[in-house]
Amino acid sequence: MLPRSRVSIAAVTPEELCALYAARVCRFAAVVAGRDGDPDDIAQDALLKAITRLDRFDARRGSMEGWLWHNVANTAKDATRKARLRALLTERLGRREPAVINLEDVAVERLAAGELLEAIARLSPRDRQLLGLRFVADLDTASVGQIVGLSAESARRAIGRALDRLRLLVSGGVR
C-alpha cells in the first residue's frame, strides 16, 4: 500500500510522484483509454501534466491520488476526442490511415487479459473510470465517489452496475 497520508499532506517532487504512481497510472490508463486511446501515451501525458502542475495541487480540495486519477481520466477523454476528430477528418478527406503492424499490440491481443481489456474498452467512459479507480487505482468506494462527484453509496451502486455491464460483455451477452 502506498503511504497515502504523506502524499495527501506534503508536497511531492516530480521524482516522488513518478516513483509512487507511474505503474498504477499506466494500469489505470489502460482501463480508461477505451478503443481510441493509446494507454502508454495517455499515462505519459497525464504524468507530464501532473508534474508540470504540481505547484497548483491544493490538498484542501482533495487528495493527491484523487487529483492524479482525475487528471488521467481527463487525459483519456481528451485522447478519445482527438482520435475521433482525426478519424472524422481522415474520412472526410477520403484518405485512409496507413496500416501499421505493432508487434507489441499483437502480443498483447493474444493474452487472456486482452479479451478483458477489449470488453472494458466497450464500456462507457464513465464505467471505465469507475472500474479503473476502484480496481486499478485500488481506491475505496468513498474515494471513488469523491473523485467522480457521487456519495459513497451511489459510487458503490454505480460500480456494481458497471461490473454487471462488464460481466455481460465478457460472457458474450449470456447471463
mmCIF file of C-alpha atoms in Angstrom:
data_model
loop_
_atom_site.group_PDB
_atom_site.id
_atom_site.type_symbol
_atom_site.label_atom_id
_atom_site.label_comp_id
_atom_site.label_asym_id
_atom_site.label_seq_id
_atom_site.Cartn_x
_atom_site.Cartn_y
_atom_site.Cartn_z
ATOM 1 C CA MET A 1 0.000 0.000 0.000
ATOM 2 C CA LEU A 2 1.249 3.484 -0.755
ATOM 3 C CA PRO A 3 1.891 5.993 2.012
ATOM 4 C CA ARG A 4 -1.339 7.890 1.389
ATOM 5 C CA SER A 5 -1.039 10.221 4.366
ATOM 6 C CA ARG A 6 2.356 11.543 3.272
ATOM 7 C CA VAL A 7 1.209 12.083 -0.299
ATOM 8 C CA SER A 8 -2.021 13.808 0.632
ATOM 9 C CA ILE A 9 -0.433 16.119 3.205
ATOM 10 C CA ALA A 10 3.047 17.040 1.996
ATOM 11 C CA ALA A 11 4.089 18.278 -1.413
ATOM 12 C CA VAL A 12 5.882 15.729 -3.529
ATOM 13 C CA THR A 13 8.647 16.172 -6.039
ATOM 14 C CA PRO A 14 8.170 15.060 -9.659
ATOM 15 C CA GLU A 15 10.508 12.129 -8.959
ATOM 16 C CA GLU A 16 8.444 11.047 -5.952
ATOM 17 C CA LEU A 17 5.212 11.399 -7.911
ATOM 18 C CA CYS A 18 6.551 9.117 -10.654
ATOM 19 C CA ALA A 19 8.041 6.629 -8.188
ATOM 20 C CA LEU A 20 4.775 6.392 -6.259
ATOM 21 C CA TYR A 21 2.297 6.384 -9.123
ATOM 22 C CA ALA A 22 3.808 5.651 -12.557
ATOM 23 C CA ALA A 23 2.967 1.937 -12.616
ATOM 24 C CA ARG A 24 -0.573 2.493 -11.314
ATOM 25 C CA VAL A 25 -1.124 5.376 -13.747
ATOM 26 C CA CYS A 26 -0.145 3.071 -16.630
ATOM 27 C CA ARG A 27 -2.584 0.372 -15.478
ATOM 28 C CA PHE A 28 -5.355 2.922 -14.927
ATOM 29 C CA ALA A 29 -4.704 4.456 -18.356
ATOM 30 C CA ALA A 30 -5.072 1.007 -19.945
ATOM 31 C CA VAL A 31 -8.537 0.758 -18.427
ATOM 32 C CA VAL A 32 -9.807 4.255 -19.191
ATOM 33 C CA ALA A 33 -8.215 4.512 -22.648
ATOM 34 C CA GLY A 34 -11.073 2.867 -24.499
ATOM 35 C CA ARG A 35 -10.717 1.733 -28.089
ATOM 36 C CA ASP A 36 -9.438 5.027 -29.453
ATOM 37 C CA GLY A 37 -6.743 5.850 -26.935
ATOM 38 C CA ASP A 38 -3.173 4.637 -26.553
ATOM 39 C CA PRO A 39 -2.716 3.793 -22.850
ATOM 40 C CA ASP A 40 1.032 4.477 -22.904
ATOM 41 C CA ASP A 41 0.533 7.920 -24.440
ATOM 42 C CA ILE A 42 -2.286 8.695 -22.029
ATOM 43 C CA ALA A 43 -0.196 7.660 -18.999
ATOM 44 C CA GLN A 44 2.800 9.644 -20.198
ATOM 45 C CA ASP A 45 0.722 12.742 -20.978
ATOM 46 C CA ALA A 46 -1.122 12.528 -17.660
ATOM 47 C CA LEU A 47 2.094 12.207 -15.650
ATOM 48 C CA LEU A 48 3.674 15.068 -17.580
ATOM 49 C CA LYS A 49 0.628 17.261 -16.907
ATOM 50 C CA ALA A 50 0.694 16.311 -13.229
ATOM 51 C CA ILE A 51 4.390 17.093 -12.943
ATOM 52 C CA THR A 52 4.047 20.468 -14.647
ATOM 53 C CA ARG A 53 1.045 21.331 -12.488
ATOM 54 C CA LEU A 54 2.300 20.079 -9.125
ATOM 55 C CA ASP A 55 2.501 23.657 -7.884
ATOM 56 C CA ARG A 56 -1.257 24.000 -8.484
ATOM 57 C CA PHE A 57 -2.221 20.965 -6.378
ATOM 58 C CA ASP A 58 -4.286 22.079 -3.391
ATOM 59 C CA ALA A 59 -4.538 19.468 -0.612
ATOM 60 C CA ARG A 60 -7.575 21.322 0.790
ATOM 61 C CA ARG A 61 -9.553 20.338 -2.322
ATOM 62 C CA GLY A 62 -8.781 16.617 -2.068
ATOM 63 C CA SER A 63 -6.080 14.008 -2.024
ATOM 64 C CA MET A 64 -3.097 13.814 -4.343
ATOM 65 C CA GLU A 65 -4.403 10.459 -5.600
ATOM 66 C CA GLY A 66 -7.818 11.862 -6.421
ATOM 67 C CA TRP A 67 -6.238 14.760 -8.263
ATOM 68 C CA LEU A 68 -3.973 12.425 -10.205
ATOM 69 C CA TRP A 69 -6.737 9.928 -11.166
ATOM 70 C CA HIS A 70 -8.944 12.797 -12.281
ATOM 71 C CA ASN A 71 -6.046 14.070 -14.403
ATOM 72 C CA VAL A 72 -5.561 10.627 -16.034
ATOM 73 C CA ALA A 73 -9.287 10.286 -16.764
ATOM 74 C CA ASN A 74 -9.406 13.741 -18.348
ATOM 75 C CA THR A 75 -6.320 12.979 -20.430
ATOM 76 C CA ALA A 76 -8.030 9.794 -21.671
ATOM 77 C CA LYS A 77 -11.152 11.763 -22.593
ATOM 78 C CA ASP A 78 -9.015 14.282 -24.490
ATOM 79 C CA ALA A 79 -7.211 11.468 -26.343
ATOM 80 C CA THR A 80 -10.540 9.894 -27.324
ATOM 81 C CA ARG A 81 -11.816 13.216 -28.644
ATOM 82 C CA LYS A 82 -8.637 13.758 -30.661
ATOM 83 C CA ALA A 83 -8.754 10.236 -32.118
ATOM 84 C CA ARG A 84 -12.383 10.657 -33.151
ATOM 85 C CA LEU A 85 -11.656 14.023 -34.724
ATOM 86 C CA ARG A 86 -8.676 12.571 -36.578
ATOM 87 C CA ALA A 87 -10.814 9.670 -37.861
ATOM 88 C CA LEU A 88 -13.586 12.055 -38.926
ATOM 89 C CA LEU A 89 -11.148 14.302 -40.764
ATOM 90 C CA THR A 90 -9.485 11.319 -42.428
ATOM 91 C CA GLU A 91 -12.874 10.043 -43.556
ATOM 92 C CA ARG A 92 -13.952 13.437 -44.863
ATOM 93 C CA LEU A 93 -10.731 13.844 -46.776
ATOM 94 C CA GLY A 94 -11.257 10.410 -48.313
ATOM 95 C CA ARG A 95 -7.913 9.120 -47.152
ATOM 96 C CA ARG A 96 -7.117 6.050 -45.201
ATOM 97 C CA GLU A 97 -4.530 5.925 -42.488
ATOM 98 C CA PRO A 98 -1.714 3.539 -43.379
ATOM 99 C CA ALA A 99 -1.939 0.116 -41.794
ATOM 100 C CA VAL A 100 0.841 -0.245 -39.248
ATOM 101 C CA ILE A 101 1.545 -3.527 -37.547
ATOM 102 C CA ASN A 102 2.707 -3.105 -33.988
ATOM 103 C CA LEU A 103 4.177 -6.373 -32.702
ATOM 104 C CA GLU A 104 3.639 -5.317 -29.119
ATOM 105 C CA ASP A 105 -0.079 -4.849 -29.809
ATOM 106 C CA VAL A 106 -0.263 -8.258 -31.466
ATOM 107 C CA ALA A 107 1.358 -9.890 -28.440
ATOM 108 C CA VAL A 108 -0.940 -8.105 -26.006
ATOM 109 C CA GLU A 109 -4.015 -9.122 -28.001
ATOM 110 C CA ARG A 110 -3.040 -12.756 -27.639
ATOM 111 C CA LEU A 111 -3.017 -12.573 -23.890
ATOM 112 C CA ALA A 112 -6.140 -13.541 -21.982
ATOM 113 C CA ALA A 113 -6.183 -10.056 -20.471
ATOM 114 C CA GLY A 114 -6.649 -8.710 -23.974
ATOM 115 C CA GLU A 115 -10.204 -10.018 -24.042
ATOM 116 C CA LEU A 116 -10.974 -8.315 -20.768
ATOM 117 C CA LEU A 117 -9.439 -5.032 -21.913
ATOM 118 C CA GLU A 118 -11.498 -5.233 -25.107
ATOM 119 C CA ALA A 119 -14.645 -5.689 -23.083
ATOM 120 C CA ILE A 120 -13.620 -2.792 -20.839
ATOM 121 C CA ALA A 121 -12.969 -0.648 -23.910
ATOM 122 C CA ARG A 122 -16.582 -1.164 -24.993
ATOM 123 C CA LEU A 123 -17.860 0.277 -21.729
ATOM 124 C CA SER A 124 -18.759 3.924 -21.446
ATOM 125 C CA PRO A 125 -16.005 6.335 -20.358
ATOM 126 C CA ARG A 126 -17.760 6.742 -17.002
ATOM 127 C CA ASP A 127 -17.879 2.972 -16.400
ATOM 128 C CA ARG A 128 -14.202 2.671 -17.360
ATOM 129 C CA GLN A 129 -13.327 5.473 -14.971
ATOM 130 C CA LEU A 130 -15.321 3.946 -12.105
ATOM 131 C CA LEU A 131 -13.818 0.479 -12.576
ATOM 132 C CA GLY A 132 -10.333 1.880 -13.056
ATOM 133 C CA LEU A 133 -10.492 3.970 -9.912
ATOM 134 C CA ARG A 134 -11.908 1.113 -7.853
ATOM 135 C CA PHE A 135 -9.901 -1.858 -9.100
ATOM 136 C CA VAL A 136 -6.784 -0.469 -10.780
ATOM 137 C CA ALA A 137 -6.122 2.551 -8.590
ATOM 138 C CA ASP A 138 -7.389 0.420 -5.667
ATOM 139 C CA LEU A 139 -9.448 3.200 -4.136
ATOM 140 C CA ASP A 140 -12.348 2.550 -1.800
ATOM 141 C CA THR A 141 -15.858 3.473 -2.935
ATOM 142 C CA ALA A 142 -15.907 6.645 -0.846
ATOM 143 C CA SER A 143 -12.749 7.891 -2.600
ATOM 144 C CA VAL A 144 -14.126 6.911 -5.989
ATOM 145 C CA GLY A 145 -17.325 8.762 -5.194
ATOM 146 C CA GLN A 146 -15.443 11.871 -4.137
ATOM 147 C CA ILE A 147 -13.473 11.917 -7.399
ATOM 148 C CA VAL A 148 -16.485 11.456 -9.668
ATOM 149 C CA GLY A 149 -18.881 13.559 -7.604
ATOM 150 C CA LEU A 150 -21.034 10.840 -6.021
ATOM 151 C CA SER A 151 -21.771 9.766 -2.486
ATOM 152 C CA ALA A 152 -20.041 6.591 -1.307
ATOM 153 C CA GLU A 153 -23.284 4.615 -1.622
ATOM 154 C CA SER A 154 -24.037 5.972 -5.097
ATOM 155 C CA ALA A 155 -20.484 5.147 -6.150
ATOM 156 C CA ARG A 156 -20.876 1.601 -4.797
ATOM 157 C CA ARG A 157 -24.072 1.108 -6.822
ATOM 158 C CA ALA A 158 -22.559 2.699 -9.947
ATOM 159 C CA ILE A 159 -19.508 0.431 -9.691
ATOM 160 C CA GLY A 160 -21.807 -2.574 -9.270
ATOM 161 C CA ARG A 161 -23.770 -1.639 -12.384
ATOM 162 C CA ALA A 162 -20.532 -1.108 -14.333
ATOM 163 C CA LEU A 163 -19.348 -4.562 -13.225
ATOM 164 C CA ASP A 164 -22.667 -6.070 -14.327
ATOM 165 C CA ARG A 165 -22.268 -4.478 -17.769
ATOM 166 C CA LEU A 166 -18.681 -5.754 -17.968
ATOM 167 C CA ARG A 167 -19.745 -9.282 -16.990
ATOM 168 C CA LEU A 168 -22.377 -9.192 -19.709
ATOM 169 C CA LEU A 169 -19.808 -8.126 -22.322
ATOM 170 C CA VAL A 170 -17.264 -10.738 -21.223
ATOM 171 C CA SER A 171 -19.820 -13.532 -21.238
ATOM 172 C CA GLY A 172 -20.978 -12.587 -24.730
ATOM 173 C CA GLY A 173 -24.392 -11.471 -23.524
ATOM 174 C CA VAL A 174 -25.108 -14.717 -21.626
ATOM 175 C CA ARG A 175 -26.114 -14.328 -18.021
#
